C-alpha angles and dihedrals in degrees: 000000000000126000132181122221131189112237137190117215133150105223144013092251090055089049089054090052090051091050092052092047091050092049090054093053118109111252094028116114095182139344134195127189120199110198094190094058095029092231135133120205113201125191111200127212116251114284096012123136105237094207093054094043093048091055087059091044090054091049091050093047091050089055092060099031112021097188096052123109135202116196105220 
């Protein structure tokens, strides 16, 4: 299952950091961040609860870029 989330991030490098952090989160099969559109597309592993996984994605993204935001 894929879902798209609106994000807030200051620069393209920060967006790349968010993408890498999201990809390393348990339950995430793949993630792509588009800085130009300020969107994150997340593909979840089979049987995962997107809401629960996205809370972990946000925590991981905040570790690498503390002023980023993901609108869940």
